C-alpha cells in the first residue's frame, strides 16, 4: 500500500510495466486524416460517423504504474461519406488533463483513489472521460462512470465541458452505459457512488428525447459494488450489485478501489421503469461479475437478462479476494449467461448459453429495452488462453452473431491468430431493415504489423469476411465503447 503522505516524483518516461507495454503502449495521437486508404469497397449507403472512446495515457502516472481503466480519454471519429472515410481524433480536455498538461507531469494517482493524488490537486476531478462515446439529443458525450459526462462537438471533437442535463443531474457520477428506448427516445441512466467516493447511493434518471429529466429515483444499495452496466425493459429497471466492492477505509489507506469479496451475494435491485424507492425489490444470487449485458426484456414480472457473465471478477486486479483465494482464470472467464429474475416471486435462475470467453456484447440498438433476437460479441477463439480479457493481446479474435431463439452462434468470423478485435458496432442496412440486417464495423488490432484496420462486415454473413478494410497508418490504443451516428444527426 502506498503511504498517502508521500508524493513520489512522477517518472519522466513511460516505465516498462504491462499497462504501458505492447498493445497497451500509449499511442497519444491526435490526428486529422483525409481519405483513409481502403481495400475493397465501403458501401455507399454507410453515411455517418463512427465514434469510439478509450483510454490513452497522456503522461506516465505519477505512481509509476497504473491500470488500463485509468488512461486519459481519447475520442476517435471515422466519417463515412459516399464510400470514403476520413479520420479525426482528439483528447477529451478534462480538468485532469488540463491540469496535468499545464504541469507537464502527472498529478493524479491511482484509479479512483484521490488519496494518492498530488496534494496540489486535492479536491479537483480526476475524471478521465475514457469509456464510452454516446450520442443523445444531438450531443456527443464522453462517459466515465466516476464522474459527469463531458460534451464534445460532434464534428470538430472540441471539448465543450461537463454536461449535467442543464443542472438537473445532481448525482456526482453518471454511468458509461446508459440505455435508450428507440421507440420513445427516452434515455435511462444511473450513477453509483452518487453522493461521493465509495458511497452506497445510487441515483436513477430518465431523460426524454430532448434531454429533459422526467424521472429521478435515489436509493441506497446493499453495498458499494462495481456496477458498470444495467438493464431496462418495457416495464422494469434492474441494478446489479456484484461483489467487487469499494471500501473508503481501504481507499484512504492508499489501497485499490475494488476488491473481490465472494462472501457477499450478488443482489439485484429491481423496480418499475418509472418506480419509486419504495417499489424496489431485491433478488439474491451467488457471487457473479459482469461488465456488460446485451439487453433484457420482461414477460409479466419475469425479467430475462443476457450478458457476458463470470463467477469471479474477470481481472487479476483485485485478487487475492477477501478469503485469500487467488485469481482463478476459469471461474473468472465471462461466458454468455442468461439470468431470469422475477420481481413478484423474488426468484433467480441462470443458464450458460455459450460456454466461450466472450466480451463486448452488443445488439441492434433498435431493439434496446425491448425483445431482441440477435446479439453480437467478441469471443476468444483458436485456443487462445490469455486469462485477462481486458488487457493486452486480449485473444478476443472472433466475432460471432448469436441467435437467442435458436440458442446458438449462427455466423462468425475469425480475425486471425495474431489479431484481436475491439467492440463491434452494428449499423442497419437501411431504415426499416429487419433485426440484425446490416453491417458490423469492427476495429481489428493487428499484432504482426502493430497497426489497426477498421473492417466492414456483412452482419448476416460474417464468415464472408470484410467487404471493406479501412487502413489506419498508425496503431491506436484500445477503445472501450462507441456508437454510430447517421449523417443527418451528426451534422449541425
Ligand atoms: C470499465 C472501463 C472503465 C472503467 C470501469 O469496461 C470499467 C469496463 C475505461 O474505464 O472505469
Ligand atoms: Fe463498458
Coordinates of C-alpha atoms and ligand atoms in Angstrom, one line a residue:
X1 CA 0.0 0.0 0.0
X2 CA 1.1 3.5 -0.8
X3 CA 1.8 5.9 2.1
X4 CA -0.6 8.6 1.2
X5 CA 1.5 11.3 2.7
X6 CA 4.4 10.7 0.3
X7 CA 4.3 12.5 -3.0
X8 CA 6.5 10.5 -5.4
X9 CA 8.3 12.1 -8.3
X10 CA 6.5 11.2 -11.4
X11 CA 8.5 9.2 -14.0
X12 CA 9.6 11.3 -16.9
X13 CA 9.2 8.4 -19.4
X14 CA 6.6 5.6 -19.5
X15 CA 8.1 2.8 -17.4
X16 CA 8.4 -0.7 -18.6
X17 CA 5.2 -2.1 -17.0
X18 CA 2.4 -4.1 -18.7
X19 CA -0.1 -1.3 -18.8
X20 CA 2.3 0.8 -20.9
X21 CA 3.7 -2.1 -23.0
X22 CA 2.9 -4.0 -26.2
X23 CA -0.6 -3.2 -27.5
X24 CA -1.2 -1.0 -24.4
X25 CA 1.8 1.3 -25.1
X26 CA 0.4 4.8 -25.2
X27 CA -0.4 6.0 -28.8
X28 CA -1.4 9.6 -27.8
X29 CA -2.0 10.6 -31.4
X30 CA -4.4 13.4 -32.1
X31 CA -4.9 13.4 -35.9
X32 CA -6.8 14.5 -38.9
X33 CA -6.5 12.2 -41.9
X34 CA -8.2 12.9 -45.2
X35 CA -9.2 9.9 -47.2
X36 CA -8.1 6.8 -45.4
X37 CA -6.8 4.0 -47.7
X38 CA -9.4 1.4 -48.4
X39 CA -9.2 -2.2 -49.7
X40 CA -12.5 -3.4 -51.2
X41 CA -15.4 -1.1 -51.3
X42 CA -17.1 0.8 -48.5
X43 CA -20.9 0.6 -49.1
X44 CA -22.1 3.9 -50.4
X45 CA -25.1 3.8 -48.1
X46 CA -22.9 3.9 -45.0
X47 CA -23.2 7.6 -44.4
X48 CA -22.4 8.8 -40.9
X49 CA -19.9 8.8 -38.2
X50 CA -18.4 6.1 -36.0
X51 CA -17.2 7.4 -32.7
X52 CA -15.0 5.3 -30.3
X53 CA -13.7 6.3 -26.9
X54 CA -10.9 4.7 -25.0
X55 CA -8.1 5.3 -22.5
X56 CA -4.7 6.5 -23.8
X57 CA -2.5 7.9 -21.1
X58 CA -1.1 11.3 -22.0
X59 CA 1.6 11.1 -19.3
X60 CA 3.1 8.3 -17.2
X61 CA 1.1 8.0 -13.9
X62 CA 3.0 9.6 -11.0
X63 CA 3.0 6.3 -9.2
X64 CA 4.9 4.6 -11.9
X65 CA 2.2 2.0 -12.6
X66 CA -1.5 2.1 -13.4
X67 CA -4.5 0.1 -14.7
X68 CA -5.8 0.2 -18.2
X69 CA -9.1 1.8 -17.0
X70 CA -7.3 4.9 -15.8
X71 CA -5.9 6.4 -19.1
X72 CA -7.0 9.8 -20.4
X73 CA -10.0 9.6 -22.8
X74 CA -9.1 9.9 -26.5
X75 CA -12.1 10.2 -28.8
X76 CA -11.9 8.8 -32.4
X77 CA -14.2 9.6 -35.2
X78 CA -14.4 7.9 -38.6
X79 CA -16.6 9.9 -41.0
X80 CA -18.1 7.8 -43.8
X81 CA -19.4 9.6 -46.9
X82 CA -20.3 8.0 -50.2
X83 CA -17.7 5.2 -49.9
X84 CA -15.0 7.5 -48.5
X85 CA -13.7 7.6 -44.9
X86 CA -11.9 10.4 -43.1
X87 CA -10.4 10.2 -39.5
X88 CA -10.1 12.6 -36.6
X89 CA -9.1 12.0 -33.0
X90 CA -8.9 14.4 -30.0
X91 CA -8.3 14.0 -26.3
X92 CA -11.2 14.9 -24.1
X93 CA -10.0 18.0 -22.3
X94 CA -10.9 17.0 -18.8
X95 CA -10.0 19.1 -15.8
X96 CA -7.4 16.4 -15.0
X97 CA -5.8 16.6 -18.5
X98 CA -5.7 20.4 -18.5
X99 CA -4.0 20.4 -15.0
X100 CA -1.5 17.8 -16.0
X101 CA -0.7 19.3 -19.3
X102 CA -0.1 22.7 -17.6
X103 CA 2.2 21.0 -15.0
X104 CA 3.8 18.8 -17.7
X105 CA 3.6 15.9 -15.3
X106 CA 1.1 13.5 -13.8
X107 CA -0.7 14.9 -10.8
X108 CA -3.4 12.3 -10.3
X109 CA -2.5 8.9 -8.8
X110 CA -4.2 5.5 -8.7
X111 CA -7.5 4.6 -10.4
X112 CA -10.3 6.3 -8.4
X113 CA -8.2 6.9 -5.4
X114 CA -7.9 10.7 -4.8
X115 CA -5.8 10.0 -1.6
X116 CA -3.0 9.1 -4.0
X117 CA -3.2 12.4 -5.9
X118 CA -0.7 15.1 -5.6
X119 CA -1.6 17.5 -2.8
X120 CA -1.9 20.4 -5.3
X121 CA -4.9 18.8 -6.9
X122 CA -6.8 17.6 -3.9
X123 CA -10.5 18.3 -4.4
X124 CA -10.1 18.5 -8.2
X125 CA -11.7 16.0 -10.5
X126 CA -9.6 13.1 -11.7
X127 CA -12.3 12.0 -14.2
X128 CA -10.7 10.7 -17.3
X129 CA -13.8 10.6 -19.6
X130 CA -12.4 7.5 -21.2
X131 CA -15.1 4.8 -21.5
X132 CA -18.0 5.3 -23.8
X133 CA -18.9 7.6 -26.8
X134 CA -22.6 8.1 -26.6
X135 CA -24.9 10.3 -28.7
X136 CA -28.2 11.5 -27.4
X137 CA -30.3 14.6 -28.2
X138 CA -27.7 15.9 -30.7
X139 CA -25.0 15.8 -28.1
X140 CA -21.8 13.7 -28.2
X141 CA -20.9 12.6 -24.7
X142 CA -17.7 11.2 -23.4
X143 CA -18.7 9.0 -20.4
X144 CA -16.8 7.6 -17.4
X145 CA -18.7 6.1 -14.5
X146 CA -16.9 8.0 -11.8
X147 CA -17.8 11.5 -13.0
X148 CA -20.2 13.6 -15.1
X149 CA -20.5 13.3 -18.9
X150 CA -18.2 15.6 -20.9
X151 CA -19.8 17.0 -24.0
X152 CA -17.8 17.3 -27.2
X153 CA -18.6 18.9 -30.5
X154 CA -19.6 16.0 -32.8
X155 CA -17.9 17.5 -35.9
X156 CA -14.7 19.1 -34.5
X157 CA -14.3 17.0 -31.4
X158 CA -13.6 20.1 -29.4
X159 CA -14.4 19.6 -25.7
X160 CA -17.4 21.7 -24.7
X161 CA -17.4 20.9 -21.0
X162 CA -19.3 18.9 -18.3
X163 CA -22.9 18.1 -19.1
X164 CA -25.3 17.8 -16.2
X165 CA -28.6 17.9 -18.2
X166 CA -29.0 21.6 -17.7
X167 CA -28.4 21.3 -13.9
X168 CA -31.0 18.6 -13.4
X169 CA -28.5 15.8 -12.6
X170 CA -27.1 16.2 -9.0
X171 CA -25.5 12.8 -8.9
X172 CA -21.7 13.2 -8.8
X173 CA -21.4 10.3 -11.3
X174 CA -23.1 9.1 -14.4
X175 CA -22.7 5.6 -15.9
X176 CA -20.8 4.9 -19.1
X177 CA -23.7 2.5 -20.1
X178 CA -27.0 4.4 -20.4
X179 CA -29.8 2.7 -22.2
X180 CA -32.1 4.2 -24.8
X181 CA -35.6 3.1 -25.8
X182 CA -35.7 3.7 -29.5
X183 CA -39.5 3.7 -29.5
X184 CA -39.7 6.8 -27.3
X185 CA -36.2 8.2 -27.5
X186 CA -36.1 8.1 -23.7
X187 CA -32.7 7.9 -22.2
X188 CA -32.2 5.9 -19.0
X189 CA -29.1 6.2 -16.8
X190 CA -27.8 6.0 -13.3
X191 CA -24.9 7.0 -11.1
X192 CA -23.4 4.8 -8.4
X193 CA -21.2 6.4 -5.7
X194 CA -23.7 9.1 -6.4
X195 CA -23.1 11.1 -3.2
X196 CA -19.3 10.7 -3.4
X197 CA -16.4 8.2 -3.2
X198 CA -17.4 4.7 -2.1
X199 CA -20.9 5.7 -1.1
X200 CA -23.8 3.2 -1.4
X201 CA -26.0 5.8 -3.0
X202 CA -27.5 5.2 -6.5
X203 CA -29.3 7.9 -8.5
X204 CA -31.5 6.8 -11.4
X205 CA -32.7 9.2 -14.1
X206 CA -34.9 9.1 -17.2
X207 CA -34.5 11.9 -19.7
X208 CA -36.9 12.4 -22.6
X209 CA -35.8 12.5 -26.2
X210 CA -34.9 16.2 -25.8
X211 CA -32.7 15.7 -22.7
X212 CA -35.2 16.9 -20.2
X213 CA -35.1 14.8 -16.9
X214 CA -38.6 13.4 -16.4
X215 CA -38.0 10.9 -13.6
X216 CA -35.5 10.5 -10.8
X217 CA -35.1 7.9 -8.0
X218 CA -32.5 7.7 -5.3
X219 CA -31.7 4.7 -3.2
X220 CA -29.0 3.2 -1.0
X221 CA -27.7 -0.2 -2.3
X222 CA -26.7 -3.2 -0.1
X223 CA -23.0 -2.3 -0.6
X224 CA -20.9 -0.2 -3.0
X225 CA -20.5 -2.6 -5.9
X226 CA -18.8 -2.2 -9.3
X227 CA -22.0 -1.5 -11.3
X228 CA -20.6 -0.9 -14.8
X229 CA -23.8 -1.6 -16.7
X230 CA -27.5 -2.1 -16.0
X231 CA -30.7 -3.1 -17.9
X232 CA -34.0 -1.6 -18.7
X233 CA -37.0 -3.5 -20.1
X234 CA -40.5 -2.4 -21.1
X235 CA -41.7 -2.4 -17.5
X236 CA -38.6 -2.7 -15.2
X237 CA -35.2 -1.4 -14.5
X238 CA -32.5 -3.7 -12.8
X239 CA -29.4 -2.6 -10.9
X240 CA -27.0 -5.4 -10.4
X241 CA -24.8 -5.2 -7.2
X242 CA -21.9 -7.6 -7.7
X243 CA -19.3 -8.2 -5.0
X244 CA -16.4 -6.3 -6.4
X245 CA -16.7 -3.7 -3.7
X246 CA -15.3 -0.3 -2.8
X247 CA -14.3 0.5 0.8
X248 CA -13.5 4.0 1.9
X249 CA -11.0 3.0 4.6
X250 CA -9.0 0.9 2.2
X251 CA -9.1 3.7 -0.4
X252 CA -7.9 6.2 2.3
X253 CA -5.0 3.9 3.1
X254 CA -3.9 4.2 -0.5
X255 CA -5.4 0.8 -1.4
X256 CA -7.3 -0.3 -4.5
X257 CA -10.7 1.0 -5.3
X258 CA -12.2 -2.5 -6.0
X259 CA -11.7 -5.7 -4.0
X260 CA -13.4 -9.0 -4.9
X261 CA -15.4 -10.3 -1.9
X262 CA -17.1 -13.6 -2.6
X263 CA -18.6 -13.6 0.9
X264 CA -21.2 -11.2 -0.4
X265 CA -24.1 -12.2 -2.6
X266 CA -25.0 -10.7 -5.9
X267 CA -28.1 -8.6 -5.3
X268 CA -30.4 -7.2 -7.9
X269 CA -32.4 -4.1 -7.1
X270 CA -35.4 -4.2 -9.3
X271 CA -38.1 -1.6 -9.7
X272 CA -40.7 -0.4 -12.3
X273 CA -39.2 1.7 -15.1
X274 CA -40.6 4.9 -13.5
X275 CA -40.6 3.4 -10.0
X276 CA -40.0 4.9 -6.6
X277 CA -37.6 3.8 -3.9
X278 CA -40.5 2.1 -2.0
X279 CA -41.1 -0.1 -5.0
X280 CA -37.6 -1.6 -5.1
X281 CA -37.4 -5.4 -4.5
X282 CA -34.2 -7.3 -4.0
X283 CA -33.3 -10.6 -5.6
X284 CA -30.2 -12.5 -4.4
X285 CA -27.9 -14.7 -6.4
X286 CA -24.4 -16.3 -5.9
X287 CA -21.4 -14.0 -6.4
X288 CA -21.1 -13.1 -10.1
X289 CA -19.3 -10.5 -12.1
X290 CA -20.3 -8.9 -15.4
X291 CA -19.1 -5.8 -17.1
X292 CA -21.7 -5.9 -19.9
X293 CA -25.1 -7.1 -20.8
X294 CA -26.6 -7.5 -24.3
X295 CA -30.1 -6.4 -23.3
X296 CA -33.1 -7.5 -21.2
X297 CA -36.8 -8.0 -21.6
X298 CA -39.7 -8.8 -19.4
X299 CA -42.7 -11.1 -19.7
X300 CA -45.1 -10.1 -16.9
X301 CA -42.9 -9.9 -13.8
X302 CA -40.3 -12.3 -15.2
X303 CA -37.2 -10.5 -16.4
X304 CA -34.6 -12.1 -18.8
X305 CA -31.1 -10.6 -18.9
X306 CA -28.4 -11.8 -21.3
X307 CA -24.8 -10.9 -20.6
X308 CA -21.1 -11.7 -20.5
X309 CA -21.0 -13.1 -17.0
X310 CA -18.3 -14.7 -14.8
X311 CA -18.3 -16.4 -11.4
X312 CA -15.4 -14.2 -10.3
X313 CA -14.1 -10.7 -11.1
X314 CA -12.5 -11.2 -14.5
X315 CA -9.3 -9.3 -13.8
X316 CA -6.4 -10.4 -11.6
X317 CA -6.6 -6.7 -10.4
X318 CA -8.5 -7.3 -7.1
X319 CA -7.1 -10.8 -6.1
X320 CA -6.4 -12.4 -3.7
X321 CA -10.1 -12.0 -2.6
X322 CA -11.1 -11.3 1.0
X323 CA -10.8 -15.1 1.8
X324 CA -7.2 -15.1 0.3
X325 CA -8.3 -17.0 -2.8
X326 CA -6.0 -16.4 -5.8
X327 CA -7.3 -15.4 -9.3
X328 CA -9.0 -18.3 -10.9
X329 CA -8.8 -17.9 -14.7
X330 CA -11.5 -20.4 -15.4
X331 CA -14.1 -19.2 -12.9
X332 CA -13.3 -15.6 -13.9
X333 CA -13.9 -16.1 -17.6
X334 CA -17.0 -14.4 -18.8
X335 CA -19.4 -16.7 -20.7
X336 CA -22.7 -15.8 -22.3
X337 CA -25.1 -16.4 -19.5
X338 CA -28.8 -15.8 -19.2
X339 CA -30.3 -14.7 -15.9
X340 CA -34.0 -15.0 -15.1
X341 CA -35.3 -12.8 -12.3
X342 CA -38.9 -12.5 -11.0
X343 CA -39.9 -9.2 -9.5
X344 CA -43.0 -10.7 -7.9
X345 CA -41.6 -14.1 -6.8
X346 CA -38.1 -12.9 -5.9
X347 CA -36.6 -15.9 -7.8
X348 CA -33.2 -16.2 -9.6
X349 CA -32.3 -18.6 -12.4
X350 CA -29.2 -18.9 -14.5
X351 CA -28.1 -20.8 -17.6
X352 CA -25.0 -20.8 -19.7
X353 CA -25.9 -20.0 -23.3
X354 CA -22.4 -20.0 -24.8
X355 CA -19.5 -21.6 -22.9
X356 CA -16.9 -19.5 -24.5
X357 CA -14.9 -16.5 -23.2
X358 CA -17.0 -13.6 -24.5
X359 CA -16.9 -9.9 -24.1
X360 CA -18.2 -6.7 -25.7
X361 CA -21.8 -7.9 -26.2
X362 CA -23.9 -5.6 -28.4
X363 CA -27.2 -5.7 -30.2
X364 CA -29.1 -4.0 -33.0
X365 CA -29.9 -0.9 -30.9
X366 CA -33.3 -0.5 -32.5
X367 CA -34.4 -3.3 -30.1
X368 CA -32.8 -1.9 -26.9
X369 CA -35.1 -2.2 -23.9
X370 CA -37.4 -4.4 -25.9
X371 CA -37.1 -8.1 -27.0
X372 CA -34.1 -8.8 -29.2
X373 CA -33.3 -12.0 -31.0
X374 CA -29.8 -11.2 -32.3
X375 CA -26.6 -10.4 -30.4
X376 CA -23.0 -9.8 -31.5
X377 CA -19.9 -10.3 -29.3
X378 CA -16.2 -11.0 -29.4
X379 CA -15.1 -14.5 -28.5
X380 CA -11.7 -15.8 -27.6
X381 CA -11.2 -18.3 -30.4
X382 CA -8.5 -20.5 -31.7
X383 CA -7.4 -22.0 -28.4
X384 CA -6.1 -18.7 -27.0
X385 CA -5.7 -18.7 -23.3
X386 CA -4.9 -15.2 -22.2
X387 CA -6.7 -15.0 -18.9
X388 CA -7.3 -11.3 -18.7
X389 CA -9.8 -10.3 -21.4
X390 CA -9.4 -6.6 -20.6
X391 CA -5.7 -6.4 -21.1
X392 CA -3.1 -6.5 -23.9
X393 CA -3.5 -9.0 -26.7
X394 CA -6.9 -10.0 -25.5
X395 CA -7.3 -13.1 -27.5
X396 CA -10.8 -11.9 -28.4
X397 CA -10.2 -12.7 -32.1
X398 CA -13.5 -13.9 -33.3
X399 CA -16.8 -12.0 -33.9
X400 CA -20.0 -14.0 -33.5
X401 CA -23.6 -13.5 -34.3
X402 CA -25.7 -15.2 -31.6
X403 CA -29.4 -16.1 -32.2
X404 CA -31.2 -16.1 -28.9
X405 CA -34.2 -18.0 -30.4
X406 CA -32.1 -20.8 -31.8
X407 CA -29.7 -20.6 -28.7
X408 CA -26.7 -20.8 -31.0
X409 CA -24.0 -19.0 -32.9
X410 CA -25.3 -18.6 -36.4
X411 CA -22.4 -16.8 -38.1
X412 CA -18.9 -15.9 -37.1
X413 CA -15.6 -14.6 -38.5
X414 CA -12.0 -15.2 -37.1
X415 CA -9.9 -12.1 -37.4
X416 CA -6.7 -14.2 -37.3
X417 CA -4.3 -15.8 -34.9
X418 CA -2.3 -12.6 -34.5
X419 CA -5.3 -10.3 -34.3
X420 CA -7.9 -9.3 -31.9
X421 CA -11.0 -7.1 -32.2
X422 CA -12.4 -4.1 -30.4
X423 CA -16.1 -3.7 -29.7
X424 CA -18.2 -4.1 -32.9
X425 CA -20.9 -1.6 -33.8
X426 CA -24.0 -2.6 -35.7
X427 CA -25.4 -0.4 -38.5
X428 CA -28.8 -1.3 -40.1
X429 CA -28.6 -1.7 -43.9
X430 CA -31.4 0.8 -44.4
X431 CA -34.2 2.3 -42.3
X432 CA -36.6 -0.4 -41.6
X433 CA -34.2 -3.3 -42.3
X434 CA -35.1 -6.4 -40.2
X435 CA -33.3 -7.0 -36.9
X436 CA -29.6 -7.7 -37.4
X437 CA -29.7 -7.0 -41.2
X438 CA -26.9 -4.6 -41.7
X439 CA -23.2 -4.1 -41.3
X440 CA -20.7 -4.5 -38.4
X441 CA -17.9 -2.0 -38.1
X442 CA -15.0 -3.5 -36.1
X443 CA -11.6 -2.2 -35.4
X444 CA -9.0 -5.0 -35.7
X445 CA -5.8 -4.9 -33.8
X446 CA -3.0 -6.5 -35.9
X447 CA -0.1 -7.6 -33.8
X448 CA 2.1 -8.6 -36.7
X449 CA 2.2 -5.1 -38.1
X450 CA 1.2 -3.2 -34.8
X451 CA -1.4 -1.3 -36.8
X452 CA -5.2 -1.1 -36.9
X453 CA -7.7 -1.8 -39.6
X454 CA -11.4 -0.9 -39.5
X455 CA -13.2 -3.7 -41.2
X456 CA -16.8 -3.6 -42.5
X457 CA -18.6 -7.0 -42.3
X458 CA -22.0 -8.1 -43.5
X459 CA -23.7 -8.7 -40.2
X460 CA -25.7 -11.6 -41.7
X461 CA -22.8 -13.4 -43.3
X462 CA -19.8 -12.7 -41.1
X463 CA -17.9 -15.7 -42.5
X464 CA -17.7 -13.9 -45.8
X465 CA -15.0 -11.6 -44.3
X466 CA -14.5 -7.9 -44.8
X467 CA -16.5 -6.1 -47.5
X468 CA -14.0 -3.3 -46.9
X469 CA -10.8 -2.8 -44.9
X470 CA -10.1 0.8 -43.9
X471 CA -6.4 1.2 -43.0
X472 CA -5.0 3.4 -40.3
X473 CA -1.4 4.5 -40.8
X474 CA -0.6 4.1 -37.0
X475 CA -1.7 2.0 -34.1
X476 CA -4.4 3.4 -31.9
X477 CA -4.9 2.4 -28.2
X478 CA -7.6 0.0 -27.1
X479 CA -11.0 1.7 -27.1
X480 CA -14.0 0.5 -25.0
X481 CA -17.2 1.7 -26.4
X482 CA -18.5 3.6 -29.4
X483 CA -21.6 4.5 -31.4
X484 CA -22.7 5.1 -35.0
X485 CA -24.4 8.3 -35.7
X486 CA -26.2 8.6 -39.1
X487 CA -25.2 11.6 -41.2
X488 CA -28.3 13.6 -40.7
X489 CA -27.9 13.6 -36.9
X490 CA -24.2 14.4 -36.5
X491 CA -24.2 17.4 -38.9
X492 CA -25.1 20.6 -37.1
Ligands
LIG1 C1 -14.6 -0.5 -17.5 C2 -13.9 0.5 -18.1 C3 -13.5 1.6 -17.3 C4 -13.9 1.7 -16.0 C5 -14.6 0.7 -15.5 O1 -15.2 -1.7 -19.4 C6 -15.0 -0.4 -16.2 C7 -15.0 -1.7 -18.2 C8 -12.3 2.6 -19.2 O2 -12.8 2.6 -17.9 O3 -13.5 2.8 -15.3
LIG2 FE1 -18.2 -0.9 -20.6

